[in-house]
Amino acid sequence: MNSHEYITQVDRVSAHNYHPLPVVLERGEGAWVWDVEGVKYLDMLSAYSAVNQGHRHPRIIAALKAQADKLTLTSRAFHNDQMGPFLEDLCKSTGFERALPMNTGAEAVETAIKAARKWGYKVKGVPEGQAEIIVCDDNFHGRTTTIVGFSSDHGSRDGFGPFTPGFVAIPYGDTDALAAAITPNTVGFLVEPIQGEAGVVVPPEGFFAKAVEICKDNNVLLINDEIQTGLGRTGKLFCGDWDGSRGDIMIVGKALGGGVIAVSGILSNSEIMDMFTPGDHGSTFGGNPLGAAVGRAALDVILEEDLAGRSNELGNWFMDELRSIDSPHIDHVRGRGLMVGLVIKTDSGPARPFCEGLKDRGILAKETHEQVIRFAPPLVIEKETLEWALSHIAEVVQGAEVAVG
Ligand SMILES: *Cc1c(COP(=O)(O)O)cnc(C)c1O
């Protein structure tokens, strides 16, 4: 089948819950992917930062294959010999005492919400059923009914209510609003250190550090969603490191699975993790030996190849280069490390046609929130490759071919 036939087939047999670029991929290596016609593209999305280590990193694939030949799934009804070593590595490299493995990001967010609520009742003394969690406008934490209930994005919410109570929203980056929103029943503040899906929104200088302080002063858990920003993406191992805190509960996912398999989890101290007792939370696949072996290798690659350092260096240089492009369509460039948003002026129309122009030149990037083109290539990308991409990006954002959609 050709690309057109694959796309038509999916339209026919699946739900229409995405609006993908019209490209059908069949192979990947490092920062590159190939479509079914054999056309080569640079992946500048990295599956929303789930492929920080690059496509099919040899060490991660080796771990996957070796484990696939031994044992893949036990459920948590039994122990397996992979989960402990994986979580020990994860705790050691993050500085937390405990880790609880899940699969998708949304499941880990749900796990964090449950841990924070129970901590609120058992430790903080919040009256049963009254726990409140503060979230931010324009947040993205996943797609479950509870999570979309506290989204401010109409597309994510409409038609899916009734929603779970107990969430209060404040403007992102506003520490006065955070302080004002806290009540004796507040158990947690759930926040992304940079809002990815909102369009790579970097908070004002000092926001996160101040939020940490406010939470501490009020006995509120800072729940840091590093699913997209973590594991090297923003130029530090975790984005919270820019402000000296990883939170009381840190949520990880995406790149923890090395671009291979869904591996997520939460990290915390023992007091918080001990809120969970046998029977009150779980996941059939969480902590499975295949995912654990892959997650361990995925983490190893990030650390040993210093992908955070690489992201910082290349990201700073890449953003400077983007800012030096002389184009009537660019509003501004923002981001940290290789998590970059190029904001198209509203007068120039939406970002989508620019992404289509990039696709025609062999660069896969995806618009987020109408006006923003997100650039988040695998962190293993070579500088020369980014140079090549920059020349095409410059032409596309300057070019008449896509001007005003
Ligand atoms: C992707 C993402 C999630 C949800 O992860 P899934 O694996 O898609 O469920 C949650 N929070 C943030 C910040 C994300 O980027």
JSON list of N, CA and C and ligand atoms in Angstrom, two decimals, residues 18 47-49 103-109 139-144 147 191-197 225-229 251 253-254 262-264 339 374, ligand 1:
[
{"chain": "A", "resi": 18, "resn": "TYR", "atom": "N", "xyz": [-7.22, 12.56, 16.04]},
{"chain": "A", "resi": 18, "resn": "TYR", "atom": "CA", "xyz": [-5.96, 13.28, 15.76]},
{"chain": "A", "resi": 18, "resn": "TYR", "atom": "C", "xyz": [-6.06, 13.90, 14.38]},
{"chain": "A", "resi": 47, "resn": "ALA", "atom": "N", "xyz": [7.99, 12.15, 19.08]},
{"chain": "A", "resi": 47, "resn": "ALA", "atom": "CA", "xyz": [6.82, 11.61, 19.77]},
{"chain": "A", "resi": 47, "resn": "ALA", "atom": "C", "xyz": [6.57, 12.39, 21.07]},
{"chain": "A", "resi": 48, "resn": "TYR", "atom": "N", "xyz": [6.50, 13.70, 20.93]},
{"chain": "A", "resi": 48, "resn": "TYR", "atom": "CA", "xyz": [6.26, 14.58, 22.08]},
{"chain": "A", "resi": 48, "resn": "TYR", "atom": "C", "xyz": [7.28, 14.37, 23.20]},
{"chain": "A", "resi": 49, "resn": "SER", "atom": "N", "xyz": [8.51, 14.16, 22.79]},
{"chain": "A", "resi": 49, "resn": "SER", "atom": "CA", "xyz": [9.65, 13.97, 23.73]},
{"chain": "A", "resi": 49, "resn": "SER", "atom": "C", "xyz": [9.74, 12.58, 24.34]},
{"chain": "A", "resi": 103, "resn": "ASN", "atom": "N", "xyz": [2.45, 2.90, 33.39]},
{"chain": "A", "resi": 103, "resn": "ASN", "atom": "CA", "xyz": [2.75, 2.74, 31.96]},
{"chain": "A", "resi": 103, "resn": "ASN", "atom": "C", "xyz": [2.67, 4.08, 31.24]},
{"chain": "A", "resi": 104, "resn": "THR", "atom": "N", "xyz": [1.45, 4.59, 31.09]},
{"chain": "A", "resi": 104, "resn": "THR", "atom": "CA", "xyz": [1.31, 5.87, 30.39]},
{"chain": "A", "resi": 104, "resn": "THR", "atom": "C", "xyz": [1.45, 7.03, 31.36]},
{"chain": "A", "resi": 105, "resn": "GLY", "atom": "N", "xyz": [1.67, 8.21, 30.78]},
{"chain": "A", "resi": 105, "resn": "GLY", "atom": "CA", "xyz": [1.79, 9.41, 31.59]},
{"chain": "A", "resi": 105, "resn": "GLY", "atom": "C", "xyz": [0.52, 9.68, 32.39]},
{"chain": "A", "resi": 106, "resn": "ALA", "atom": "N", "xyz": [-0.62, 9.56, 31.72]},
{"chain": "A", "resi": 106, "resn": "ALA", "atom": "CA", "xyz": [-1.89, 9.87, 32.40]},
{"chain": "A", "resi": 106, "resn": "ALA", "atom": "C", "xyz": [-2.09, 8.99, 33.63]},
{"chain": "A", "resi": 107, "resn": "GLU", "atom": "N", "xyz": [-1.70, 7.73, 33.53]},
{"chain": "A", "resi": 107, "resn": "GLU", "atom": "CA", "xyz": [-1.81, 6.83, 34.69]},
{"chain": "A", "resi": 107, "resn": "GLU", "atom": "C", "xyz": [-0.92, 7.29, 35.84]},
{"chain": "A", "resi": 108, "resn": "ALA", "atom": "N", "xyz": [0.26, 7.78, 35.49]},
{"chain": "A", "resi": 108, "resn": "ALA", "atom": "CA", "xyz": [1.17, 8.26, 36.54]},
{"chain": "A", "resi": 108, "resn": "ALA", "atom": "C", "xyz": [0.60, 9.52, 37.17]},
{"chain": "A", "resi": 109, "resn": "VAL", "atom": "N", "xyz": [-0.01, 10.40, 36.37]},
{"chain": "A", "resi": 109, "resn": "VAL", "atom": "CA", "xyz": [-0.64, 11.60, 36.93]},
{"chain": "A", "resi": 109, "resn": "VAL", "atom": "C", "xyz": [-1.77, 11.20, 37.88]},
{"chain": "A", "resi": 139, "resn": "ASN", "atom": "N", "xyz": [-3.11, 23.85, 31.33]},
{"chain": "A", "resi": 139, "resn": "ASN", "atom": "CA", "xyz": [-2.31, 22.66, 31.66]},
{"chain": "A", "resi": 139, "resn": "ASN", "atom": "C", "xyz": [-2.55, 21.55, 30.65]},
{"chain": "A", "resi": 140, "resn": "PHE", "atom": "N", "xyz": [-1.60, 20.65, 30.56]},
{"chain": "A", "resi": 140, "resn": "PHE", "atom": "CA", "xyz": [-1.85, 19.35, 29.92]},
{"chain": "A", "resi": 140, "resn": "PHE", "atom": "C", "xyz": [-1.24, 18.26, 30.79]},
{"chain": "A", "resi": 141, "resn": "HIS", "atom": "N", "xyz": [-2.11, 17.38, 31.30]},
{"chain": "A", "resi": 141, "resn": "HIS", "atom": "CA", "xyz": [-1.62, 16.28, 32.13]},
{"chain": "A", "resi": 141, "resn": "HIS", "atom": "C", "xyz": [-2.13, 14.93, 31.65]},
{"chain": "A", "resi": 142, "resn": "GLY", "atom": "N", "xyz": [-2.80, 14.89, 30.50]},
{"chain": "A", "resi": 142, "resn": "GLY", "atom": "CA", "xyz": [-3.26, 13.60, 29.99]},
{"chain": "A", "resi": 142, "resn": "GLY", "atom": "C", "xyz": [-4.74, 13.63, 29.65]},
{"chain": "A", "resi": 143, "resn": "ARG", "atom": "N", "xyz": [-5.31, 12.44, 29.43]},
{"chain": "A", "resi": 143, "resn": "ARG", "atom": "CA", "xyz": [-6.63, 12.36, 28.80]},
{"chain": "A", "resi": 143, "resn": "ARG", "atom": "C", "xyz": [-7.68, 11.58, 29.56]},
{"chain": "A", "resi": 144, "resn": "THR", "atom": "N", "xyz": [-7.42, 11.19, 30.81]},
{"chain": "A", "resi": 144, "resn": "THR", "atom": "CA", "xyz": [-8.45, 10.46, 31.54]},
{"chain": "A", "resi": 144, "resn": "THR", "atom": "C", "xyz": [-9.59, 11.43, 31.91]},
{"chain": "A", "resi": 147, "resn": "ILE", "atom": "N", "xyz": [-8.54, 13.86, 34.61]},
{"chain": "A", "resi": 147, "resn": "ILE", "atom": "CA", "xyz": [-7.55, 14.86, 34.16]},
{"chain": "A", "resi": 147, "resn": "ILE", "atom": "C", "xyz": [-8.17, 15.88, 33.20]},
{"chain": "A", "resi": 191, "resn": "VAL", "atom": "N", "xyz": [1.78, 20.86, 38.59]},
{"chain": "A", "resi": 191, "resn": "VAL", "atom": "CA", "xyz": [2.28, 21.87, 37.64]},
{"chain": "A", "resi": 191, "resn": "VAL", "atom": "C", "xyz": [3.30, 21.28, 36.67]},
{"chain": "A", "resi": 192, "resn": "GLU", "atom": "N", "xyz": [3.32, 21.80, 35.45]},
{"chain": "A", "resi": 192, "resn": "GLU", "atom": "CA", "xyz": [4.38, 21.50, 34.49]},
{"chain": "A", "resi": 192, "resn": "GLU", "atom": "C", "xyz": [5.43, 22.61, 34.60]},
{"chain": "A", "resi": 193, "resn": "PRO", "atom": "N", "xyz": [6.71, 22.26, 34.73]},
{"chain": "A", "resi": 193, "resn": "PRO", "atom": "CA", "xyz": [7.72, 23.30, 34.87]},
{"chain": "A", "resi": 193, "resn": "PRO", "atom": "C", "xyz": [7.88, 24.16, 33.60]},
{"chain": "A", "resi": 194, "resn": "ILE", "atom": "N", "xyz": [7.55, 23.59, 32.45]},
{"chain": "A", "resi": 194, "resn": "ILE", "atom": "CA", "xyz": [7.30, 24.34, 31.22]},
{"chain": "A", "resi": 194, "resn": "ILE", "atom": "C", "xyz": [6.05, 23.71, 30.63]},
{"chain": "A", "resi": 195, "resn": "GLN", "atom": "N", "xyz": [5.09, 24.52, 30.20]},
{"chain": "A", "resi": 195, "resn": "GLN", "atom": "CA", "xyz": [3.87, 23.93, 29.63]},
{"chain": "A", "resi": 195, "resn": "GLN", "atom": "C", "xyz": [4.12, 23.56, 28.16]},
{"chain": "A", "resi": 196, "resn": "GLY", "atom": "N", "xyz": [4.19, 22.25, 27.91]},
{"chain": "A", "resi": 196, "resn": "GLY", "atom": "CA", "xyz": [4.50, 21.77, 26.56]},
{"chain": "A", "resi": 196, "resn": "GLY", "atom": "C", "xyz": [3.34, 21.93, 25.59]},
{"chain": "A", "resi": 197, "resn": "GLU", "atom": "N", "xyz": [2.24, 21.27, 25.90]},
{"chain": "A", "resi": 197, "resn": "GLU", "atom": "CA", "xyz": [1.11, 21.27, 24.96]},
{"chain": "A", "resi": 197, "resn": "GLU", "atom": "C", "xyz": [0.48, 22.66, 24.83]},
{"chain": "A", "resi": 225, "resn": "ASP", "atom": "N", "xyz": [5.02, 17.67, 37.18]},
{"chain": "A", "resi": 225, "resn": "ASP", "atom": "CA", "xyz": [4.81, 16.81, 36.01]},
{"chain": "A", "resi": 225, "resn": "ASP", "atom": "C", "xyz": [5.95, 17.01, 35.02]},
{"chain": "A", "resi": 226, "resn": "GLU", "atom": "N", "xyz": [6.93, 16.11, 35.08]},
{"chain": "A", "resi": 226, "resn": "GLU", "atom": "CA", "xyz": [8.11, 16.17, 34.20]},
{"chain": "A", "resi": 226, "resn": "GLU", "atom": "C", "xyz": [7.99, 15.15, 33.06]},
{"chain": "A", "resi": 227, "resn": "ILE", "atom": "N", "xyz": [6.79, 14.73, 32.75]},
{"chain": "A", "resi": 227, "resn": "ILE", "atom": "CA", "xyz": [6.61, 13.71, 31.73]},
{"chain": "A", "resi": 227, "resn": "ILE", "atom": "C", "xyz": [7.21, 14.15, 30.39]},
{"chain": "A", "resi": 228, "resn": "GLN", "atom": "N", "xyz": [6.98, 15.42, 30.04]},
{"chain": "A", "resi": 228, "resn": "GLN", "atom": "CA", "xyz": [7.53, 15.92, 28.77]},
{"chain": "A", "resi": 228, "resn": "GLN", "atom": "C", "xyz": [8.85, 16.65, 28.96]},
{"chain": "A", "resi": 229, "resn": "THR", "atom": "N", "xyz": [8.98, 17.40, 30.06]},
{"chain": "A", "resi": 229, "resn": "THR", "atom": "CA", "xyz": [10.17, 18.24, 30.27]},
{"chain": "A", "resi": 229, "resn": "THR", "atom": "C", "xyz": [11.35, 17.47, 30.84]},
{"chain": "A", "resi": 251, "resn": "ILE", "atom": "N", "xyz": [6.55, 13.33, 38.53]},
{"chain": "A", "resi": 251, "resn": "ILE", "atom": "CA", "xyz": [5.92, 12.39, 37.60]},
{"chain": "A", "resi": 251, "resn": "ILE", "atom": "C", "xyz": [6.79, 12.29, 36.35]},
{"chain": "A", "resi": 253, "resn": "GLY", "atom": "N", "xyz": [7.57, 9.95, 32.58]},
{"chain": "A", "resi": 253, "resn": "GLY", "atom": "CA", "xyz": [6.97, 9.07, 31.58]},
{"chain": "A", "resi": 253, "resn": "GLY", "atom": "C", "xyz": [7.71, 9.27, 30.27]},
{"chain": "A", "resi": 254, "resn": "LYS", "atom": "N", "xyz": [6.98, 9.21, 29.18]},
{"chain": "A", "resi": 254, "resn": "LYS", "atom": "CA", "xyz": [7.54, 9.45, 27.84]},
{"chain": "A", "resi": 254, "resn": "LYS", "atom": "C", "xyz": [8.94, 8.86, 27.63]},
{"chain": "A", "resi": 262, "resn": "ALA", "atom": "N", "xyz": [5.67, 1.96, 26.69]},
{"chain": "A", "resi": 262, "resn": "ALA", "atom": "CA", "xyz": [5.15, 2.93, 27.66]},
{"chain": "A", "resi": 262, "resn": "ALA", "atom": "C", "xyz": [5.64, 2.59, 29.06]},
{"chain": "A", "resi": 263, "resn": "VAL", "atom": "N", "xyz": [6.47, 3.48, 29.62]},
{"chain": "A", "resi": 263, "resn": "VAL", "atom": "CA", "xyz": [6.96, 3.32, 30.99]},
{"chain": "A", "resi": 263, "resn": "VAL", "atom": "C", "xyz": [6.83, 4.68, 31.68]},
{"chain": "A", "resi": 264, "resn": "SER", "atom": "N", "xyz": [6.09, 4.71, 32.79]},
{"chain": "A", "resi": 264, "resn": "SER", "atom": "CA", "xyz": [5.94, 5.95, 33.53]},
{"chain": "A", "resi": 264, "resn": "SER", "atom": "C", "xyz": [6.03, 5.63, 35.01]},
{"chain": "A", "resi": 339, "resn": "MET", "atom": "N", "xyz": [13.70, 22.03, 23.80]},
{"chain": "A", "resi": 339, "resn": "MET", "atom": "CA", "xyz": [12.25, 22.12, 23.85]},
{"chain": "A", "resi": 339, "resn": "MET", "atom": "C", "xyz": [11.93, 23.56, 23.43]},
{"chain": "A", "resi": 374, "resn": "ARG", "atom": "N", "xyz": [6.46, 23.55, 17.35]},
{"chain": "A", "resi": 374, "resn": "ARG", "atom": "CA", "xyz": [7.35, 23.01, 18.38]},
{"chain": "A", "resi": 374, "resn": "ARG", "atom": "C", "xyz": [8.51, 22.29, 17.71]},
{"chain": "B", "resi": 1, "resn": "LIG", "atom": "C1", "xyz": [2.23, 13.56, 27.37]},
{"chain": "B", "resi": 1, "resn": "LIG", "atom": "C2", "xyz": [1.97, 14.16, 28.71]},
{"chain": "B", "resi": 1, "resn": "LIG", "atom": "C3", "xyz": [1.12, 13.55, 29.64]},
{"chain": "B", "resi": 1, "resn": "LIG", "atom": "C4", "xyz": [0.33, 12.30, 29.32]},
{"chain": "B", "resi": 1, "resn": "LIG", "atom": "O1", "xyz": [1.11, 11.23, 28.94]},
{"chain": "B", "resi": 1, "resn": "LIG", "atom": "P1", "xyz": [0.43, 9.98, 28.15]},
{"chain": "B", "resi": 1, "resn": "LIG", "atom": "O2", "xyz": [1.53, 8.98, 28.10]},
{"chain": "B", "resi": 1, "resn": "LIG", "atom": "O3", "xyz": [0.04, 10.51, 26.80]},
{"chain": "B", "resi": 1, "resn": "LIG", "atom": "O4", "xyz": [-0.74, 9.56, 28.93]},
{"chain": "B", "resi": 1, "resn": "LIG", "atom": "C5", "xyz": [0.99, 14.13, 30.88]},
{"chain": "B", "resi": 1, "resn": "LIG", "atom": "N1", "xyz": [1.64, 15.26, 31.20]},
{"chain": "B", "resi": 1, "resn": "LIG", "atom": "C6", "xyz": [2.46, 15.89, 30.32]},
{"chain": "B", "resi": 1, "resn": "LIG", "atom": "C7", "xyz": [3.16, 17.14, 30.73]},
{"chain": "B", "resi": 1, "resn": "LIG", "atom": "C8", "xyz": [2.64, 15.38, 29.04]},
{"chain": "B", "resi": 1, "resn": "LIG", "atom": "O5", "xyz": [3.40, 16.02, 28.16]}
]
